[in-house]
């Protein structure tokens, strides 16, 4: 579980402890003696007679004792002009003798020996203190005050490891191995108390699995009887929390508290003000202190007396280090258990997601299958409806009179134009184009030269013919195309083609008033369009234009049939127009000139006449040789052949257009309006 809090003063006491020489050597046998605190005055004469300095490089080894201030420790001192040892060298030597004395006091009775400056088995390394167990296992204690690079340390450590010797590294309390971290701009000085900066050497040690340990041979307060009580061993720790990938409970002992929080819910950037949010529970785990790992830059310092530590063939263990390592083991077990729970939960959620996705995919496949079946059914229905419409067209009186007179549907009525949707029903008119065009031509154009009509008239003619028109609100595009619908576009494209051929003069009426007689289902903008857009009849098939215009650029096929006569009212009337009896003859009819036109143009017209006593007509223009609508379309596309009769009349230049307002010449661009912009 988590360790106790550290005392920030421990780092200052171990790092900035006073410099004091407390060890001396007996002149008689060379053994080391430690001066207890408070004995300086009593042992002053005995020290001068029996003790000397144990430092290897000391030139004047005579010593005396110094009784310092009650708050400062007693110690040995050289005579004036002698001594002069470096602080790091003095601390290094005292640390070695203190460690050997501690090992002999604690483990000497178990057959464990501690020798200063003993070489390793291969003589490659010399340990500061070599500790040997009766079974031959060894621990080399290295006290390191001097600077040491990572590569130098790694070579020494690997040398011990290869010889089977456990290396214990104790960094010196003075020098560059124990430093406070550098304060960042946003940090306060008090927040750095008790913290240690870790460098590359520390990272290499933790990466090798070694604990970070420091030593101060003169540490602590009071007059202890044991040498170990005044030797400080420091270590560091970092704070962490257990693994957590979710806010709900894991059900272990590391969850300290549960807190109910209120999270706001957001929808399209706005807070849910009605509900205010939703309740959520969040757990807070206990904070644990563990040994630092590789990459740690800062750590919290802890210190323990050497007398509370223990030495085993595996290494040196302080009370703090034992707690940190035990906590790390518990935390690792908790993290393993929590990750296993997360994996199980993720597996369940993944299974649930896959099941949900499978259900969604199955639902989508089912919906797609239904849609495809519905589309196939609708296609069959459209195909059947189209066949019925074509059959109705071929069985209609208009079609019968048309083909009886001309032998086929004139190209003017079956031309395929650019910008016109030829897919059945997509243009809003549910019938073959020839059907509604023939109805418009028969009722509004044939024999009505000089008259005008509007889109409203075409709408009524097509509707009265029994042809289904798409409702304006439901038509593709609706009123989104400047208030028009697709059926109006189809009619307009064809009327513009007639305008280009000289049969009509399409214009835009200046009267924008609304016709109240329109169907109420049509909106106002559509009604205005129906009334406003109109055309004036200039010619028909009986009286073709005297000066035909060039081919319309929007037509896919040029007009290949000759100028044709108007539609007779009945077969009997057509029979009366026949010039022979008991035979079929072809008459060449002169087309009278209309007002303002050129001289009459003689256009040969094939008029098949049925004679009862001669049997059915034998020409290819009679009713028995009529081509079906599909055959006519095949002939248009070039996939079939069809005799369209005599050639067209020669093309001549059209007279210039004139403005209906001022009578001046009109630019062809304004032909659709019939007037100048200012007129």
XYZ file of C-alpha atoms in Angstrom:
679
model
C 0.000 0.000 0.000
C 1.098 3.644 -0.211
C 4.099 4.650 1.894
C 4.228 7.383 4.519
C 4.853 10.962 3.547
C 8.419 12.079 3.105
C 10.030 14.846 5.158
C 11.482 17.607 2.963
C 14.093 18.252 5.681
C 15.626 14.814 5.128
C 17.163 15.855 1.832
C 18.617 19.004 3.346
C 19.994 17.077 6.323
C 21.639 14.420 4.185
C 22.783 16.729 1.420
C 24.002 19.644 3.518
C 25.190 17.763 6.618
C 28.175 19.141 8.459
C 31.688 18.034 7.556
C 33.211 16.134 10.449
C 35.992 13.531 10.857
C 34.647 10.861 13.231
C 36.903 7.925 12.346
C 40.525 7.342 13.420
C 42.964 4.457 13.418
C 44.612 2.831 16.434
C 48.372 3.014 16.271
C 48.800 -0.307 18.051
C 46.906 -2.667 15.717
C 45.591 -0.488 12.851
C 41.932 -1.024 13.711
C 39.476 1.796 13.204
C 37.785 3.649 16.017
C 34.733 5.897 15.849
C 34.343 8.854 18.199
C 30.948 8.972 19.841
C 29.264 12.316 20.089
C 29.917 13.981 23.489
C 33.179 12.087 24.210
C 35.582 14.675 22.812
C 36.530 16.271 26.133
C 36.870 12.961 27.980
C 39.022 11.243 25.306
C 41.173 14.176 24.302
C 44.410 12.961 25.972
C 43.806 9.313 25.021
C 43.313 10.305 21.404
C 46.604 12.166 21.239
C 48.419 9.099 22.593
C 46.719 6.154 20.839
C 44.943 7.375 17.636
C 46.031 8.732 14.285
C 44.444 9.814 10.965
C 43.415 6.903 8.721
C 43.363 8.856 5.443
C 45.752 7.214 2.931
C 47.408 10.442 1.771
C 47.755 12.108 5.195
C 51.284 13.440 5.894
C 50.789 14.413 9.538
C 48.546 11.842 11.193
C 48.507 13.346 14.702
C 44.951 13.973 15.921
C 43.105 15.600 18.776
C 39.436 15.905 19.672
C 37.201 18.917 19.350
C 34.115 19.443 21.491
C 31.856 21.597 19.328
C 28.648 23.473 19.977
C 25.915 21.363 21.560
C 24.063 21.349 18.240
C 27.146 20.249 16.335
C 28.807 16.878 16.521
C 32.118 16.178 18.268
C 34.965 14.976 16.065
C 38.671 14.594 15.444
C 40.871 17.382 14.218
C 44.417 17.693 12.887
C 46.942 19.969 14.490
C 47.534 23.333 12.961
C 49.182 23.117 9.565
C 48.208 19.450 8.985
C 45.227 17.725 7.342
C 43.807 19.547 4.328
C 41.877 16.561 2.977
C 39.180 17.183 0.347
C 35.610 16.968 1.490
C 34.689 14.300 -1.078
C 37.777 12.229 -0.355
C 37.185 12.409 3.392
C 33.502 11.468 2.968
C 34.388 8.628 0.605
C 36.889 7.049 3.064
C 34.594 7.429 6.058
C 31.697 5.897 4.109
C 33.779 2.829 3.275
C 34.919 2.208 6.840
C 31.401 2.866 8.139
C 29.936 0.299 5.740
C 32.528 -2.313 6.665
C 31.900 -1.715 10.348
C 28.128 -2.006 9.787
C 28.472 -5.306 7.898
C 30.721 -6.748 10.581
C 28.335 -5.683 13.324
C 25.193 -7.058 11.619
C 26.438 -10.066 9.648
C 29.770 -10.930 11.185
C 28.221 -13.549 13.433
C 26.852 -15.385 10.368
C 30.234 -15.930 8.788
C 29.976 -12.939 6.453
C 33.185 -11.016 5.876
C 33.682 -7.434 4.693
C 37.036 -6.334 3.268
C 38.072 -2.875 2.125
C 39.615 -2.438 -1.320
C 39.350 -6.102 -2.318
C 39.808 -7.119 -5.933
C 37.330 -9.263 -7.801
C 38.055 -12.831 -8.861
C 39.536 -11.860 -12.229
C 41.364 -8.900 -10.702
C 39.588 -6.549 -13.159
C 37.714 -4.590 -10.494
C 38.541 -3.462 -6.935
C 35.486 -2.979 -4.755
C 35.371 -0.350 -2.027
C 33.838 -2.979 0.257
C 33.681 -6.619 -0.837
C 31.174 -8.623 1.209
C 31.458 -12.406 0.969
C 28.969 -14.991 2.280
C 30.041 -18.437 3.459
C 28.598 -20.007 0.296
C 30.845 -17.848 -1.849
C 28.294 -15.301 -2.999
C 29.642 -11.778 -3.075
C 28.329 -8.229 -2.986
C 30.558 -5.392 -4.132
C 29.652 -2.068 -2.498
C 30.823 0.889 -4.558
C 30.740 4.389 -3.035
C 30.796 6.899 -5.887
C 31.501 10.549 -5.098
C 33.559 11.348 -8.173
C 31.957 12.127 -11.517
C 31.125 9.061 -13.588
C 29.847 8.781 -17.143
C 27.160 6.345 -18.169
C 29.566 4.330 -20.283
C 32.121 4.055 -17.466
C 29.443 2.935 -15.033
C 28.033 0.409 -17.506
C 31.461 -1.166 -18.074
C 32.098 -1.527 -14.332
C 28.633 -2.850 -13.591
C 28.707 -5.392 -16.439
C 32.154 -6.533 -15.273
C 30.741 -7.375 -11.840
C 27.684 -9.008 -13.397
C 29.778 -11.234 -15.652
C 31.739 -12.440 -12.596
C 28.539 -13.227 -10.698
C 29.040 -10.411 -8.190
C 26.081 -8.276 -7.104
C 27.017 -4.610 -7.364
C 25.534 -2.085 -4.920
C 26.063 1.493 -6.019
C 25.914 4.212 -3.335
C 26.136 7.701 -4.792
C 27.770 10.387 -2.694
C 25.691 12.974 -0.892
C 27.990 15.746 -2.130
C 28.908 16.590 -5.689
C 26.915 16.226 -8.877
C 25.030 13.024 -8.048
C 22.534 14.655 -5.665
C 21.087 17.912 -6.941
C 17.812 19.749 -6.627
C 15.788 20.141 -9.831
C 15.813 23.388 -11.748
C 12.801 25.549 -11.032
C 10.462 26.127 -13.928
C 8.977 29.540 -14.579
C 5.573 28.610 -13.183
C 6.830 26.809 -10.083
C 7.327 28.100 -6.567
C 10.488 27.452 -4.615
C 8.661 25.592 -1.863
C 7.294 23.071 -4.350
C 10.840 21.864 -5.050
C 11.657 21.086 -1.424
C 12.605 17.454 -0.977
C 12.857 16.743 -4.703
C 15.859 15.434 -6.612
C 16.800 15.899 -10.257
C 17.598 12.666 -12.081
C 20.079 12.572 -14.934
C 21.451 10.125 -17.470
C 23.390 8.070 -14.913
C 20.286 7.641 -12.771
C 18.270 6.626 -15.839
C 20.882 4.007 -16.776
C 20.749 2.550 -13.255
C 16.948 2.338 -13.183
C 16.944 0.843 -16.674
C 19.287 -1.872 -15.372
C 16.836 -2.595 -12.558
C 18.926 -1.090 -9.756
C 17.574 1.108 -6.968
C 18.883 4.643 -6.665
C 20.762 4.985 -3.346
C 22.815 7.767 -1.771
C 25.052 7.753 1.329
C 26.222 10.300 3.915
C 28.694 8.899 6.471
C 27.991 11.716 8.944
C 24.248 12.101 9.253
C 21.789 12.348 12.096
C 21.644 13.963 15.496
C 22.431 12.811 19.024
C 25.123 10.648 20.564
C 24.411 7.171 19.312
C 26.414 4.206 20.511
C 26.339 2.405 17.130
C 28.210 3.664 14.130
C 25.322 2.880 11.816
C 22.998 5.310 13.490
C 24.818 8.266 12.016
C 25.186 6.938 8.467
C 22.323 8.005 6.243
C 21.099 6.065 3.206
C 18.816 7.955 0.870
C 16.525 6.805 -1.914
C 13.875 8.392 -4.130
C 10.296 7.656 -5.103
C 7.698 8.873 -7.562
C 3.954 9.115 -7.087
C 1.571 7.328 -9.407
C -1.929 5.923 -9.554
C -3.191 2.574 -10.773
C -4.130 1.958 -14.369
C -7.541 3.358 -15.229
C -9.230 3.345 -18.606
C -12.755 4.163 -17.472
C -14.586 6.095 -14.787
C -16.616 3.252 -13.356
C -15.438 0.979 -10.572
C -12.926 -1.825 -10.939
C -13.940 -3.258 -7.583
C -10.495 -3.349 -5.945
C -8.993 -1.845 -2.776
C -7.157 0.907 -4.624
C -10.317 2.885 -5.299
C -10.369 5.476 -2.571
C -13.560 7.477 -3.111
C -16.423 7.820 -5.525
C -17.566 11.274 -6.541
C -20.803 12.178 -8.278
C -20.198 14.794 -10.932
C -22.593 16.662 -13.192
C -21.635 16.755 -16.835
C -23.311 19.134 -19.235
C -24.705 17.652 -22.401
C -24.324 19.543 -25.638
C -26.370 19.390 -28.802
C -25.134 21.231 -31.888
C -22.994 23.506 -29.767
C -25.775 24.491 -27.384
C -26.133 23.301 -23.811
C -29.101 21.192 -22.893
C -30.646 23.858 -20.716
C -33.830 21.934 -20.098
C -32.166 18.919 -18.535
C -29.023 20.752 -17.445
C -26.791 17.753 -18.005
C -26.437 14.262 -16.672
C -25.054 12.639 -13.555
C -21.765 10.779 -13.766
C -19.745 8.915 -11.190
C -15.989 9.198 -11.144
C -13.620 7.276 -8.922
C -10.427 8.541 -7.337
C -7.668 6.006 -6.839
C -5.157 6.014 -4.035
C -1.840 7.672 -4.819
C 1.065 5.257 -4.585
C 4.789 5.843 -4.211
C 7.025 3.533 -6.207
C 10.658 3.527 -7.317
C 11.295 5.738 -10.348
C 11.539 4.220 -13.776
C 13.553 5.117 -16.873
C 12.822 8.575 -18.173
C 11.891 10.056 -14.797
C 13.269 13.577 -14.438
C 12.251 14.324 -10.850
C 11.715 12.254 -7.740
C 10.889 12.705 -4.061
C 13.758 12.061 -1.648
C 13.564 9.715 1.365
C 16.305 8.897 3.899
C 16.851 6.066 6.391
C 19.594 5.297 8.936
C 21.995 2.582 7.899
C 21.194 0.645 11.060
C 17.635 0.120 9.773
C 18.857 -1.270 6.465
C 19.688 -4.839 5.539
C 22.175 -6.451 3.196
C 21.510 -9.691 1.303
C 23.245 -11.376 -1.618
C 20.634 -9.633 -3.799
C 21.622 -6.134 -2.632
C 21.068 -3.381 -0.077
C 17.541 -2.763 1.184
C 16.347 0.273 3.100
C 12.993 0.451 4.923
C 11.751 2.989 2.387
C 12.974 0.912 -0.540
C 11.243 -2.195 0.816
C 7.955 -0.302 1.029
C 8.379 1.159 -2.435
C 9.161 -2.217 -3.966
C 6.244 -3.879 -2.169
C 3.927 -1.128 -3.374
C 5.257 -1.511 -6.907
C 4.510 -5.249 -6.833
C 0.974 -4.630 -5.564
C 0.446 -1.913 -8.140
C 1.688 -4.173 -10.930
C -0.760 -6.877 -9.850
C -3.602 -4.349 -9.692
C -2.708 -2.959 -13.112
C -2.600 -6.465 -14.553
C -6.022 -7.261 -13.113
C -7.483 -3.965 -14.320
C -6.079 -4.387 -17.815
C -7.545 -7.875 -17.911
C -10.929 -6.409 -16.939
C -10.520 -3.766 -19.647
C -9.664 -6.408 -22.218
C -12.682 -8.472 -21.199
C -14.897 -5.416 -21.373
C -13.444 -4.424 -24.742
C -14.004 -7.967 -25.983
C -17.632 -7.831 -24.851
C -18.113 -4.411 -26.391
C -16.425 -5.524 -29.609
C -18.693 -8.567 -29.716
C -21.708 -6.345 -29.095
C -20.547 -3.933 -31.799
C -20.053 -6.756 -34.269
C -23.470 -8.147 -33.419
C -24.990 -4.699 -33.822
C -23.149 -4.158 -37.106
C -24.277 -7.570 -38.305
C -27.864 -6.677 -37.445
C -27.483 -3.320 -39.142
C -25.934 -4.962 -42.189
C -28.688 -7.559 -42.297
C -31.285 -4.806 -41.987
C -29.599 -2.802 -44.730
C -29.342 -5.875 -46.938
C -33.011 -6.577 -46.336
C -33.947 -2.985 -47.082
C -31.732 -3.022 -50.159
C -33.345 -6.245 -51.340
C -36.789 -4.728 -50.758
C -35.767 -1.580 -52.605
C -34.360 -3.580 -55.504
C -37.500 -5.703 -55.641
C -39.611 -2.558 -55.474
C -37.535 -0.980 -58.218
C -37.869 -4.065 -60.405
C -41.588 -4.092 -59.765
C -41.841 -0.414 -60.618
C -39.764 -0.949 -63.745
C -42.080 -3.733 -64.819
C -45.053 -1.529 -64.061
C -43.525 1.363 -66.004
C -42.701 -0.970 -68.871
C -46.225 -2.342 -68.910
C -47.653 1.137 -68.613
C -45.446 2.324 -71.433
C -46.521 -0.581 -73.575
C -50.145 0.231 -72.805
C -49.553 3.883 -73.645
C -47.877 2.944 -76.917
C -50.695 0.579 -77.706
C -53.205 3.287 -76.835
C -51.340 5.715 -79.077
C -51.201 3.301 -81.994
C -54.889 2.503 -81.532
C -55.961 6.146 -81.229
C -57.888 8.012 -83.924
C -55.100 10.574 -84.185
C -52.559 7.885 -85.000
C -54.955 6.173 -87.418
C -55.664 9.381 -89.335
C -51.976 10.341 -89.284
C -50.600 7.123 -90.738
C -53.558 6.699 -93.114
C -52.721 10.029 -94.638
C -48.913 9.977 -94.567
C -48.021 6.337 -94.137
C -45.942 7.158 -91.060
C -45.706 9.663 -88.253
C -44.078 12.808 -89.664
C -40.567 13.508 -88.511
C -41.735 16.851 -87.159
C -43.797 15.011 -84.550
C -41.296 12.306 -83.626
C -38.020 14.200 -83.746
C -35.692 13.601 -80.792
C -34.382 16.828 -79.321
C -31.495 17.707 -77.058
C -32.504 18.761 -73.575
C -35.526 16.479 -73.679
C -35.714 13.488 -71.331
C -36.695 10.495 -73.461
C -37.078 8.089 -70.565
C -40.688 7.172 -70.115
C -42.414 9.386 -67.550
C -39.270 11.287 -66.568
C -40.443 14.376 -68.460
C -43.735 14.423 -66.569
C -45.797 13.214 -69.570
C -46.772 9.567 -69.372
C -47.111 8.716 -73.058
C -44.931 8.485 -76.165
C -43.769 11.926 -77.395
C -45.564 11.414 -80.707
C -48.884 11.144 -78.896
C -48.921 14.461 -77.066
C -47.176 16.265 -79.944
C -49.842 15.057 -82.382
C -52.555 16.190 -79.972
C -50.997 19.656 -79.650
C -50.447 19.894 -83.406
C -53.942 18.705 -84.300
C -55.775 20.989 -81.877
C -53.577 24.093 -81.782
C -51.497 24.240 -84.990
C -53.092 22.385 -87.917
C -55.304 24.778 -89.903
C -54.844 27.620 -87.369
C -52.305 29.815 -89.118
C -52.217 33.275 -87.604
C -53.647 32.185 -84.274
C -51.791 32.088 -80.958
C -51.838 29.726 -78.015
C -50.138 29.444 -74.637
C -48.693 26.697 -72.506
C -51.987 26.672 -70.693
C -53.660 25.609 -73.939
C -51.146 22.796 -74.442
C -51.752 21.688 -70.853
C -55.504 21.451 -71.433
C -55.139 19.749 -74.819
C -52.797 17.083 -73.441
C -54.965 16.554 -70.390
C -58.194 16.381 -72.425
C -56.563 13.741 -74.610
C -56.491 11.507 -71.531
C -52.729 11.721 -71.099
C -51.436 11.695 -67.535
C -49.345 14.679 -66.483
C -47.238 14.806 -63.342
C -48.638 17.079 -60.645
C -46.556 20.268 -60.514
C -45.811 19.879 -56.812
C -44.685 16.279 -57.279
C -42.906 16.667 -60.598
C -39.178 16.194 -60.626
C -37.790 19.576 -59.812
C -41.249 20.882 -58.839
C -41.330 24.646 -58.936
C -37.623 24.803 -58.200
C -36.737 25.385 -61.871
C -37.976 29.001 -62.115
C -41.540 27.917 -61.397
C -41.719 25.298 -64.152
C -42.096 21.526 -64.315
C -40.559 18.902 -66.528
C -43.592 18.446 -68.737
C -43.511 22.160 -69.487
C -39.844 21.881 -70.398
C -40.612 19.047 -72.809
C -43.378 21.053 -74.488
C -41.232 24.193 -74.590
C -38.297 22.385 -76.201
C -40.531 21.040 -78.954
C -42.207 24.411 -79.539
C -38.785 26.022 -79.820
C -37.909 23.401 -82.425
C -41.054 24.349 -84.383
C -39.997 27.975 -84.022
C -36.606 27.164 -85.511
C -38.271 25.315 -88.385
C -40.525 28.304 -89.129
C -43.828 26.774 -88.046
C -44.248 28.944 -84.957
C -43.135 32.237 -83.552
C -42.542 31.661 -79.866
C -42.845 34.834 -77.843
C -43.310 36.001 -74.296
C -46.544 37.809 -73.614
C -46.492 41.213 -71.899
C -49.693 40.385 -70.088
C -48.637 38.801 -66.773
C -52.135 38.609 -65.343
C -53.211 35.397 -63.723
C -55.872 33.304 -65.416
C -58.359 32.406 -62.684
C -59.658 29.494 -64.744
C -56.490 27.456 -64.161
C -56.542 24.444 -61.910
C -56.229 25.534 -58.304
C -53.612 22.818 -57.809
C -51.159 24.899 -59.878
C -49.270 27.548 -57.950
C -49.216 31.197 -58.968
C -45.739 31.209 -60.519
C -46.602 28.172 -62.629
C -49.880 29.747 -63.724
C -48.068 32.928 -64.747
C -45.664 30.841 -66.804
C -48.520 28.974 -68.485
C -50.246 32.225 -69.468
C -47.112 34.192 -70.313
C -45.300 31.744 -72.573
C -47.105 31.430 -75.864
C -46.614 30.961 -79.590
C -48.144 32.223 -82.847
C -48.828 29.741 -85.656
C -47.020 30.602 -88.887
C -47.390 27.361 -90.852
C -48.495 23.767 -90.624
C -47.898 20.568 -92.535
C -50.555 21.561 -95.049
C -48.915 24.932 -95.508
C -45.235 24.521 -94.685
C -43.072 27.597 -94.222
C -42.175 29.254 -97.517
C -38.590 29.757 -96.442
C -37.616 26.890 -94.137
C -35.080 27.727 -91.499
C -31.798 25.789 -91.252
C -31.762 22.641 -89.221
C -32.251 23.186 -85.523
C -29.040 22.574 -83.575
C -31.002 20.859 -80.833
C -32.471 18.203 -83.112
C -30.752 14.834 -83.189
C -32.175 14.029 -86.621
C -32.959 16.418 -89.451
C -36.422 16.636 -90.910
C -36.329 13.899 -93.545
C -39.994 13.626 -94.469
C -41.509 15.926 -97.085
C -43.990 18.667 -96.383
C -47.124 16.806 -95.503
C -50.766 17.603 -95.901
C -53.046 18.305 -92.994
C -54.994 15.653 -91.223
C -58.313 14.769 -92.915
C -61.210 14.459 -90.572
C -62.143 10.889 -91.513
C -61.240 8.055 -93.892
C -64.260 8.990 -96.017
C -62.919 12.454 -96.565
C -59.575 11.001 -97.523
C -61.370 8.689 -99.977
C -63.010 11.705 -101.641
C -59.567 13.260 -102.152
C -58.502 10.253 -104.229
C -58.122 10.969 -107.999
C -58.509 7.357 -109.265
C -61.223 4.657 -109.065
C -60.449 1.047 -108.173
C -56.743 1.907 -107.789
C -54.294 3.737 -105.599
C -52.813 6.948 -106.968
C -50.339 9.563 -105.816
C -51.319 13.211 -106.251
C -48.997 16.159 -106.456
C -50.700 18.909 -104.501
C -49.898 22.570 -104.776
C -49.666 24.263 -101.403
C -51.216 27.712 -101.534
C -49.136 30.568 -100.243
C -50.071 32.158 -96.993
C -50.345 35.830 -96.463
C -46.959 37.452 -96.661
C -45.272 34.328 -97.992
C -43.568 33.602 -101.315
C -45.031 31.784 -104.291
C -46.678 28.431 -103.698
C -44.317 25.518 -103.384
C -45.471 22.295 -104.981
C -44.772 19.449 -102.610
C -45.648 15.906 -103.694
C -47.815 14.229 -101.102
C -48.476 10.491 -101.078
C -52.178 9.972 -100.501
C -52.972 6.270 -100.397
C -56.571 5.647 -101.483
C -58.329 2.434 -100.721
C -60.485 1.103 -103.594
C -62.885 -1.652 -102.525
C -62.813 -3.642 -105.756
C -59.059 -3.649 -105.911
C -58.473 -5.229 -102.494
C -56.088 -3.914 -99.867
C -53.644 -1.274 -100.985
C -50.446 -2.609 -102.408
C -48.195 0.356 -101.747
C -45.966 0.588 -98.726
C -47.872 3.649 -97.553
C -51.184 1.892 -97.012
C -52.576 0.804 -93.661
C -51.447 -2.794 -94.126
C -47.818 -1.696 -94.438
C -47.776 0.739 -91.522
C -44.702 0.636 -89.314
C -45.085 0.387 -85.568
C -43.771 3.040 -83.181
C -40.782 0.901 -82.225
C -39.937 0.390 -85.896
C -40.133 4.128 -86.504
C -37.753 4.787 -83.596
C -35.393 2.125 -84.937
C -35.389 3.889 -88.275
C -34.595 7.209 -86.556
C -31.660 5.703 -84.649
C -30.232 4.147 -87.810
C -30.890 0.580 -86.703
C -33.592 0.067 -89.332
C -34.648 1.406 -92.715
C -37.776 3.265 -93.599
C -38.928 4.900 -96.847
C -39.971 8.374 -95.916
C -41.286 9.361 -99.323
C -40.251 12.105 -101.683
C -37.390 14.509 -100.888
C -37.811 17.775 -98.986
C -38.342 21.060 -100.741
C -35.164 23.078 -101.272
C -33.946 25.272 -98.409
C -33.918 29.011 -98.940
C -32.827 31.855 -96.690
C -35.383 33.084 -94.158
C -36.486 36.710 -94.209
C -35.076 38.864 -91.396
C -36.996 38.956 -88.125
C -38.968 42.073 -87.282
C -39.889 43.551 -83.910
C -43.600 43.383 -83.155
C -43.419 46.779 -81.474
C -41.372 49.061 -83.702
C -41.215 46.947 -86.868
C -37.434 47.194 -87.138
C -35.101 44.274 -87.706
C -34.827 42.016 -84.669
C -31.698 40.224 -83.504
C -32.114 36.410 -83.662
C -31.161 36.248 -79.980
C -34.429 38.063 -79.160
C -36.498 35.899 -81.499
C -38.057 34.054 -78.566
C -39.424 37.386 -77.225
C -40.492 38.944 -80.558
C -39.583 42.455 -79.362
C -36.656 44.619 -78.500
C -35.958 44.986 -74.792
C -37.076 48.639 -74.770
C -40.190 47.881 -76.841
